[in-house]
Short mmCIF file of C-alpha atoms in Angstrom, two decimals:
data_model
loop_
_atom_site.label_atom_id
_atom_site.label_comp_id
_atom_site.label_asym_id
_atom_site.label_seq_id
_atom_site.Cartn_x
_atom_site.Cartn_y
_atom_site.Cartn_z
CA MET L 28 78.81 135.47 126.50
CA THR L 29 78.44 132.54 124.06
CA VAL L 30 76.63 133.45 120.86
CA ARG L 31 74.31 130.78 119.63
CA VAL L 32 73.69 130.03 115.91
CA VAL L 33 71.21 128.47 114.23
CA ILE L 34 72.28 128.15 110.48
CA ALA L 35 69.94 127.15 107.32
CA ASP L 36 71.15 126.12 103.66
CA ASP L 37 69.92 123.52 101.34
CA GLN L 38 73.29 122.34 100.82
CA ALA L 39 74.77 119.96 103.69
CA LEU L 40 78.20 120.34 102.60
CA VAL L 41 77.38 124.09 102.79
CA ARG L 42 76.42 123.60 106.43
CA THR L 43 78.73 121.26 107.41
CA GLY L 44 81.24 124.05 106.52
CA LEU L 45 79.50 126.96 108.25
CA ARG L 46 79.18 124.62 111.32
CA MET L 47 83.14 124.12 111.40
CA ILE L 48 83.99 127.29 110.76
CA LEU L 49 81.92 129.17 113.67
CA ASP L 50 82.43 126.25 116.02
CA ALA L 51 86.09 126.99 115.85
CA GLN L 52 85.52 130.69 116.38
CA PRO L 53 85.61 131.61 120.47
CA GLY L 54 82.54 132.57 121.56
CA ILE L 55 80.59 131.29 118.93
CA GLU L 56 78.59 127.66 119.17
CA VAL L 57 76.03 126.68 116.52
CA VAL L 58 73.18 124.96 118.20
CA GLY L 59 70.76 123.63 115.31
CA GLU L 60 71.13 123.20 111.09
CA ALA L 61 68.26 123.57 109.02
CA ALA L 62 67.85 122.56 105.46
CA ASP L 63 65.01 124.82 104.53
CA GLY L 64 63.47 128.01 105.57
CA ALA L 65 60.54 126.60 106.99
CA GLU L 66 62.55 124.30 109.03
CA ALA L 67 65.21 127.27 110.15
CA VAL L 68 61.60 129.04 111.51
CA SER L 69 60.54 126.21 113.38
CA LEU L 70 64.00 125.86 115.13
CA ALA L 71 64.48 129.53 115.62
CA ARG L 72 61.25 129.92 117.52
CA ARG L 73 61.88 126.76 119.24
CA LEU L 74 65.72 127.35 120.51
CA ARG L 75 65.77 131.09 120.28
CA PRO L 76 69.38 131.46 119.11
CA ASP L 77 71.07 134.71 119.34
CA VAL L 78 71.47 134.68 115.36
CA CYS L 79 70.23 132.86 112.71
CA LEU L 80 72.40 132.46 109.40
CA LEU L 81 70.45 132.13 106.44
CA ASP L 82 70.80 131.42 103.06
CA ILE L 83 68.41 133.23 100.43
CA ARG L 84 67.53 130.36 98.07
CA MET L 85 66.15 127.43 99.96
CA PRO L 86 62.95 125.01 99.30
CA VAL L 87 59.67 124.88 100.93
CA MET L 88 60.35 128.22 102.23
CA ASP L 89 62.84 130.57 100.90
CA GLY L 90 65.59 133.01 103.03
CA LEU L 91 63.60 136.25 102.14
CA ALA L 92 60.06 134.78 103.96
CA ALA L 93 62.18 132.97 106.25
CA THR L 94 63.88 136.34 107.13
CA ARG L 95 60.34 138.12 107.44
CA ALA L 96 59.18 135.73 109.73
CA LEU L 97 61.67 135.64 112.13
CA ALA L 98 62.74 139.73 111.73
CA GLY L 99 60.30 141.44 109.98
CA PRO L 100 58.42 144.65 111.06
CA ASP L 101 55.66 142.81 112.52
CA VAL L 102 57.46 140.48 114.65
CA ALA L 103 57.19 140.91 118.60
CA ASP L 104 60.82 139.13 119.38
CA PRO L 105 62.87 139.12 116.11
CA VAL L 106 65.83 136.98 116.15
CA PRO L 107 68.82 138.73 114.39
CA VAL L 108 69.19 137.34 110.98
CA VAL L 109 72.50 137.53 108.45
CA VAL L 110 72.01 136.55 104.94
CA ILE L 111 74.36 134.69 103.16
CA THR L 112 74.68 134.48 99.38
CA THR L 113 76.35 133.43 96.23
CA PHE L 114 74.62 136.98 95.36
CA ASP L 115 73.79 135.75 92.25
CA LEU L 116 70.18 137.20 92.60
CA ASP L 117 70.77 140.78 93.96
CA GLU L 118 67.15 141.68 94.13
CA TYR L 119 66.48 139.16 96.35
CA VAL L 120 69.24 140.17 98.56
CA TYR L 121 67.89 143.45 99.26
CA SER L 122 64.37 142.13 99.69
CA ALA L 123 65.96 140.49 102.58
CA LEU L 124 67.36 143.55 103.83
CA ARG L 125 63.72 145.46 103.84
CA ALA L 126 62.37 141.81 105.22
CA GLY L 127 64.59 142.85 108.12
CA ALA L 128 67.56 140.95 107.81
CA ARG L 129 70.79 142.71 109.76
CA GLY L 130 73.89 141.49 107.58
CA PHE L 131 74.69 140.19 104.54
CA LEU L 132 77.90 138.09 103.19
CA LEU L 133 79.08 136.47 100.36
CA LYS L 134 79.49 132.67 100.72
CA ASP L 135 83.30 133.67 99.88
CA SER L 136 83.49 136.36 102.48
CA GLY L 137 85.62 133.97 104.64
CA PRO L 138 85.82 132.91 108.45
CA THR L 139 86.85 136.38 109.92
CA LEU L 140 84.30 138.20 108.51
CA LEU L 141 81.73 135.69 109.32
CA ALA L 142 82.30 135.64 112.63
CA GLU L 143 82.40 139.28 112.92
CA ALA L 144 79.06 139.26 111.08
CA VAL L 145 77.44 137.06 113.75
CA ARG L 146 78.87 138.69 116.63
CA ALA L 147 77.43 142.10 115.46
CA ALA L 148 73.89 140.62 114.57
CA ALA L 149 74.28 139.26 118.26
CA ARG L 150 75.18 142.70 120.21
CA GLY L 151 72.39 144.67 117.89
CA ASP L 152 74.74 146.19 115.27
CA ALA L 153 75.15 145.32 111.53
CA LEU L 154 77.74 144.17 109.36
CA ILE L 155 77.13 144.17 105.56
CA ASP L 156 79.95 142.75 103.41
CA PRO L 157 81.72 145.45 101.47
CA ASN L 158 81.17 144.12 98.37
CA VAL L 159 77.31 143.60 98.80
CA THR L 160 77.17 147.35 99.69
CA VAL L 161 78.70 148.21 96.28
CA ARG L 162 76.82 145.74 94.81
CA LEU L 163 73.33 146.75 95.75
CA ILE L 164 74.39 150.23 94.98
CA GLU L 165 74.93 149.38 91.50
CA ALA L 166 72.35 147.22 91.26
CA PHE L 167 69.35 149.74 93.20
CA ALA L 168 70.80 153.41 92.81
CA GLY L 169 69.65 153.66 89.03
CA ALA L 170 65.63 152.68 90.57
CA ALA L 171 65.69 155.15 92.82
CA PRO L 172 63.22 157.93 92.81
CA GLU L 173 64.57 160.67 90.17
CA HIS L 174 64.19 163.47 92.70
CA LEU L 175 65.36 162.15 96.15
CA PRO L 176 64.12 164.13 99.14
CA LEU L 177 66.65 166.46 101.04
CA PRO L 178 67.24 165.79 104.83
CA VAL L 179 64.64 167.29 106.88
CA SER L 180 67.69 169.31 108.52
CA PRO L 181 70.95 169.80 107.62
CA LEU L 182 73.64 166.95 108.00
CA THR L 183 76.42 167.73 110.61
CA ASP L 184 80.10 167.44 109.36
CA ARG L 185 80.66 164.70 111.20
CA GLU L 186 77.07 163.12 110.11
CA GLN L 187 78.59 163.67 106.59
CA SER L 188 81.90 161.86 107.68
CA VAL L 189 79.85 159.03 108.95
CA LEU L 190 77.23 158.84 105.58
CA ALA L 191 80.43 158.73 103.41
CA ALA L 192 82.46 155.55 105.30
CA VAL L 193 78.44 153.87 105.53
CA ALA L 194 78.58 154.18 101.82
CA ARG L 195 81.99 152.60 101.38
CA GLY L 196 80.79 149.39 103.30
CA LEU L 197 82.27 150.45 106.67
CA GLY L 198 80.94 148.63 109.94
CA ASN L 199 80.06 150.76 113.09
CA THR L 200 83.52 149.78 114.66
CA GLU L 201 85.57 150.37 111.15
CA ILE L 202 84.00 154.20 111.49
CA GLY L 203 84.41 154.51 114.76
CA ASP L 204 88.12 153.31 114.55
CA GLU L 205 88.68 155.78 111.24
CA LEU L 206 86.80 158.95 112.76
CA HIS L 207 88.15 158.20 116.40
CA ILE L 208 85.18 158.52 118.10
CA SER L 209 83.06 155.55 120.22
CA LEU L 210 80.70 152.74 119.14
CA SER L 211 77.96 154.54 120.72
CA THR L 212 78.57 157.95 119.16
CA VAL L 213 78.83 156.22 115.93
CA LYS L 214 75.50 154.68 116.59
CA THR L 215 73.90 157.93 117.69
CA HIS L 216 75.37 159.62 114.66
CA LEU L 217 73.67 156.67 112.27
CA GLY L 218 70.00 157.29 113.77
CA SER L 219 70.21 160.85 113.35
CA ILE L 220 70.90 160.31 110.00
CA MET L 221 68.44 158.30 109.08
CA THR L 222 66.27 160.27 110.27
CA LYS L 223 67.17 163.24 108.26
CA THR L 224 67.18 161.19 105.33
CA GLY L 225 64.08 158.87 105.86
CA THR L 226 65.81 155.71 105.01
CA ARG L 227 65.56 152.30 107.18
CA ASN L 228 69.15 151.04 107.12
CA ARG L 229 72.43 151.05 106.10
CA VAL L 230 72.25 149.99 102.70
CA GLU L 231 69.29 152.48 102.18
CA LEU L 232 71.49 154.95 103.33
CA ALA L 233 74.54 154.19 101.22
CA ILE L 234 71.93 154.27 97.88
CA TRP L 235 70.92 157.56 99.37
CA ALA L 236 74.48 158.59 99.52
CA HIS L 237 75.22 157.33 96.14
CA GLU L 238 72.63 159.06 94.70
CA ARG L 239 72.70 162.52 96.15
CA ARG L 240 76.01 162.65 94.74
CA ARG L 241 75.32 161.93 91.07
#
């Protein structure tokens, strides 16, 4: 099945580069481009792509507001969003995560990781650039509550292993390969860990793991 993508960036050169990279990947097709967040939201609602690839800083409506409009917790039929950023504003990336973004990449991540992130988002998974995870932990772990809650029930040994892998920025497929377990098993463990720790996504989980080790 072809993954249909809408890309949004206020720089025409960046949009052209992203389109060339994605259109060259098997099973991925760019079906629309937008120069700002408002245009991206309108285009996504009209075309219903499988994934939206959004820059953070755009005119009219920034990537945060666009992400919230397309994938926020109150959206009845959300569109998976992958945020791509130069990462010069760490707090914006974290805010996008809270707004519902499913993946995060640096603009210099390369074609392979870009394609993997788009495919992961399309199938309901998440892929976060390991460098993004590390930077987010460094930027926000210090601001976490001094006394983090203990899990509502102890993590199993396997859950501890999955948690450690998430904290290193590994995606679900990589975790499965490393621990020799199926993708569905990885997802089951992640759901259980998030329930036990009261976290809502992978980066919150990574920060929780980092703080618990301090």
